[in-house]
Amino acid sequence: MAYLLPVIHMVKNETAVNKELHNWHNSLLKNGFWAKERCHVETKYTNLMPIPYPDITRDYSFAIDSDMSLADFIGYLSTFSGYRNYVEQTKDDQLLHNLANKILEEMEETQVVENVNVHIKWPVVLLLGRKH
């Protein structure tokens, strides 16, 4: 099981908001801050071959949903190993602050991140195999 990059739902300019989130995430990927094994999650485990089980099922129908403040969501993003590696290597701890500001701007929100609530959805990938 893996959960993919979350998306922000039910906000103004949702597409633009999620584009900012994806750009942030992709910049960490492109610049090598994630472990190379992260590619398995990014490809939804489709590149894990051969799988030693004859009966394999891939299920993309699940998701985790949560409501939280934008500040809590940014705090969650700060736990990503790719982000932690970025901060350690560059000594720049403003990347998430900048992302939060871009999200607020795209949402046309004037409140501070602590006062803005968002609905987050994490797509889940299940890879199930049965050993005979």
mmCIF file of C-alpha atoms in Angstrom:
data_model
loop_
_atom_site.group_PDB
_atom_site.id
_atom_site.type_symbol
_atom_site.label_atom_id
_atom_site.label_comp_id
_atom_site.label_asym_id
_atom_site.label_seq_id
_atom_site.Cartn_x
_atom_site.Cartn_y
_atom_site.Cartn_z
ATOM 1 C CA MET A 1 0.000 0.000 0.000
ATOM 2 C CA ALA A 2 1.135 3.518 -0.705
ATOM 3 C CA TYR A 3 -0.534 6.840 -0.498
ATOM 4 C CA LEU A 4 0.247 9.308 -3.231
ATOM 5 C CA LEU A 5 0.730 13.049 -3.107
ATOM 6 C CA PRO A 6 -2.388 14.497 -1.494
ATOM 7 C CA VAL A 7 -4.626 16.979 -3.242
ATOM 8 C CA ILE A 8 -6.575 19.887 -1.815
ATOM 9 C CA HIS A 9 -10.310 19.735 -2.540
ATOM 10 C CA MET A 10 -13.274 22.074 -2.345
ATOM 11 C CA VAL A 11 -11.332 25.344 -2.421
ATOM 12 C CA LYS A 12 -11.431 28.309 -4.743
ATOM 13 C CA ASN A 13 -9.154 27.809 -7.774
ATOM 14 C CA GLU A 14 -8.610 24.165 -6.823
ATOM 15 C CA THR A 15 -6.710 23.323 -10.025
ATOM 16 C CA ALA A 16 -4.245 26.181 -9.589
ATOM 17 C CA VAL A 17 -3.812 25.365 -5.891
ATOM 18 C CA ASN A 18 -2.940 21.758 -6.670
ATOM 19 C CA LYS A 19 -0.634 22.832 -9.473
ATOM 20 C CA GLU A 20 1.395 24.766 -6.881
ATOM 21 C CA LEU A 21 1.482 21.681 -4.649
ATOM 22 C CA HIS A 22 2.587 19.449 -7.528
ATOM 23 C CA ASN A 23 5.238 21.954 -8.630
ATOM 24 C CA TRP A 24 6.650 21.961 -5.080
ATOM 25 C CA HIS A 25 6.702 18.165 -4.950
ATOM 26 C CA ASN A 26 8.124 17.774 -8.451
ATOM 27 C CA SER A 27 10.928 20.237 -7.723
ATOM 28 C CA LEU A 28 12.035 17.981 -4.859
ATOM 29 C CA LEU A 29 11.864 14.940 -7.158
ATOM 30 C CA LYS A 30 13.721 16.499 -10.087
ATOM 31 C CA ASN A 31 16.498 17.815 -7.908
ATOM 32 C CA GLY A 32 17.216 14.492 -6.223
ATOM 33 C CA PHE A 33 16.027 15.216 -2.697
ATOM 34 C CA TRP A 34 13.864 12.085 -2.521
ATOM 35 C CA ALA A 35 15.398 8.618 -2.182
ATOM 36 C CA LYS A 36 15.618 6.841 -5.534
ATOM 37 C CA GLU A 37 13.052 4.279 -4.295
ATOM 38 C CA ARG A 38 10.422 7.033 -4.301
ATOM 39 C CA CYS A 39 9.971 6.223 -7.990
ATOM 40 C CA HIS A 40 8.007 3.105 -6.971
ATOM 41 C CA VAL A 41 5.375 5.245 -5.279
ATOM 42 C CA GLU A 42 5.327 7.791 -8.104
ATOM 43 C CA THR A 43 4.689 5.025 -10.643
ATOM 44 C CA LYS A 44 2.070 3.389 -8.402
ATOM 45 C CA TYR A 45 4.279 0.290 -8.131
ATOM 46 C CA THR A 46 3.884 -0.502 -11.820
ATOM 47 C CA ASN A 47 7.653 -0.763 -12.186
ATOM 48 C CA LEU A 48 8.014 -3.485 -9.539
ATOM 49 C CA MET A 49 8.599 -6.485 -11.734
ATOM 50 C CA PRO A 50 8.698 -9.368 -11.539
ATOM 51 C CA ILE A 51 6.342 -9.792 -8.619
ATOM 52 C CA PRO A 52 6.718 -13.345 -7.310
ATOM 53 C CA TYR A 53 3.000 -14.042 -6.989
ATOM 54 C CA PRO A 54 0.786 -15.348 -9.778
ATOM 55 C CA ASP A 55 -2.369 -13.493 -8.708
ATOM 56 C CA ILE A 56 -1.826 -9.737 -8.553
ATOM 57 C CA THR A 57 -4.488 -7.091 -8.047
ATOM 58 C CA ARG A 58 -3.933 -3.355 -8.235
ATOM 59 C CA ASP A 59 -6.619 -1.231 -6.645
ATOM 60 C CA TYR A 60 -6.727 2.547 -7.022
ATOM 61 C CA SER A 61 -10.244 3.049 -5.633
ATOM 62 C CA PHE A 62 -9.336 4.016 -2.065
ATOM 63 C CA ALA A 63 -8.510 7.419 -0.612
ATOM 64 C CA ILE A 64 -7.938 8.958 2.782
ATOM 65 C CA ASP A 65 -9.892 12.170 3.432
ATOM 66 C CA SER A 66 -9.262 14.722 6.151
ATOM 67 C CA ASP A 67 -10.190 18.273 7.038
ATOM 68 C CA MET A 68 -7.477 20.385 8.633
ATOM 69 C CA SER A 69 -6.046 23.855 8.725
ATOM 70 C CA LEU A 70 -3.671 24.838 5.964
ATOM 71 C CA ALA A 71 -1.038 25.286 8.692
ATOM 72 C CA ASP A 72 -1.486 21.647 9.762
ATOM 73 C CA PHE A 73 -1.262 20.500 6.147
ATOM 74 C CA ILE A 74 1.946 22.469 5.631
ATOM 75 C CA GLY A 75 3.221 20.915 8.863
ATOM 76 C CA TYR A 76 2.439 17.483 7.435
ATOM 77 C CA LEU A 77 4.352 18.315 4.237
ATOM 78 C CA SER A 78 7.332 19.297 6.384
ATOM 79 C CA THR A 79 7.642 15.640 7.442
ATOM 80 C CA PHE A 80 8.336 14.452 3.882
ATOM 81 C CA SER A 81 11.818 12.993 3.648
ATOM 82 C CA GLY A 82 12.361 14.782 0.335
ATOM 83 C CA TYR A 83 11.657 18.107 2.019
ATOM 84 C CA ARG A 84 13.819 17.262 5.052
ATOM 85 C CA ASN A 85 16.684 16.362 2.698
ATOM 86 C CA TYR A 86 16.168 19.643 0.837
ATOM 87 C CA VAL A 87 16.398 21.688 4.048
ATOM 88 C CA GLU A 88 19.431 19.754 5.270
ATOM 89 C CA GLN A 89 21.299 20.143 1.991
ATOM 90 C CA THR A 90 20.359 23.727 1.115
ATOM 91 C CA LYS A 91 19.843 25.244 4.587
ATOM 92 C CA ASP A 92 16.727 26.887 3.101
ATOM 93 C CA ASP A 93 13.727 26.425 5.377
ATOM 94 C CA GLN A 94 11.446 28.846 3.484
ATOM 95 C CA LEU A 95 10.270 26.518 0.715
ATOM 96 C CA LEU A 96 7.093 25.481 2.539
ATOM 97 C CA HIS A 97 6.439 29.019 3.730
ATOM 98 C CA ASN A 98 6.581 30.094 0.087
ATOM 99 C CA LEU A 99 4.266 27.234 -0.920
ATOM 100 C CA ALA A 100 1.746 28.218 1.756
ATOM 101 C CA ASN A 101 1.764 31.809 0.487
ATOM 102 C CA LYS A 102 1.270 30.648 -3.113
ATOM 103 C CA ILE A 103 -1.653 28.439 -2.063
ATOM 104 C CA LEU A 104 -3.254 31.300 -0.138
ATOM 105 C CA GLU A 105 -2.780 33.568 -3.142
ATOM 106 C CA GLU A 106 -4.342 31.053 -5.538
ATOM 107 C CA MET A 107 -7.271 30.581 -3.132
ATOM 108 C CA GLU A 108 -7.626 34.383 -2.985
ATOM 109 C CA GLU A 109 -7.536 33.956 0.765
ATOM 110 C CA THR A 110 -6.670 36.839 3.096
ATOM 111 C CA GLN A 111 -6.608 34.830 6.332
ATOM 112 C CA VAL A 112 -3.426 33.386 7.822
ATOM 113 C CA VAL A 113 -2.725 29.670 7.281
ATOM 114 C CA GLU A 114 -3.850 28.789 10.818
ATOM 115 C CA ASN A 115 -7.334 30.170 10.048
ATOM 116 C CA VAL A 116 -7.811 28.567 6.632
ATOM 117 C CA ASN A 117 -9.368 25.100 6.547
ATOM 118 C CA VAL A 118 -8.808 22.712 3.667
ATOM 119 C CA HIS A 119 -10.096 19.293 2.693
ATOM 120 C CA ILE A 120 -7.255 16.930 1.836
ATOM 121 C CA LYS A 121 -7.522 13.694 -0.131
ATOM 122 C CA TRP A 122 -4.704 11.159 -0.315
ATOM 123 C CA PRO A 123 -5.123 8.688 -3.189
ATOM 124 C CA VAL A 124 -4.175 5.178 -2.042
ATOM 125 C CA VAL A 125 -2.640 2.440 -4.183
ATOM 126 C CA LEU A 126 -3.044 -1.157 -3.106
ATOM 127 C CA LEU A 127 -0.921 -3.880 -4.641
ATOM 128 C CA LEU A 128 -2.241 -7.244 -3.534
ATOM 129 C CA GLY A 129 -0.688 -10.608 -4.308
ATOM 130 C CA ARG A 130 -1.687 -14.094 -3.338
ATOM 131 C CA LYS A 131 0.861 -16.815 -2.805
ATOM 132 C CA HIS A 132 -0.311 -20.253 -3.910
#
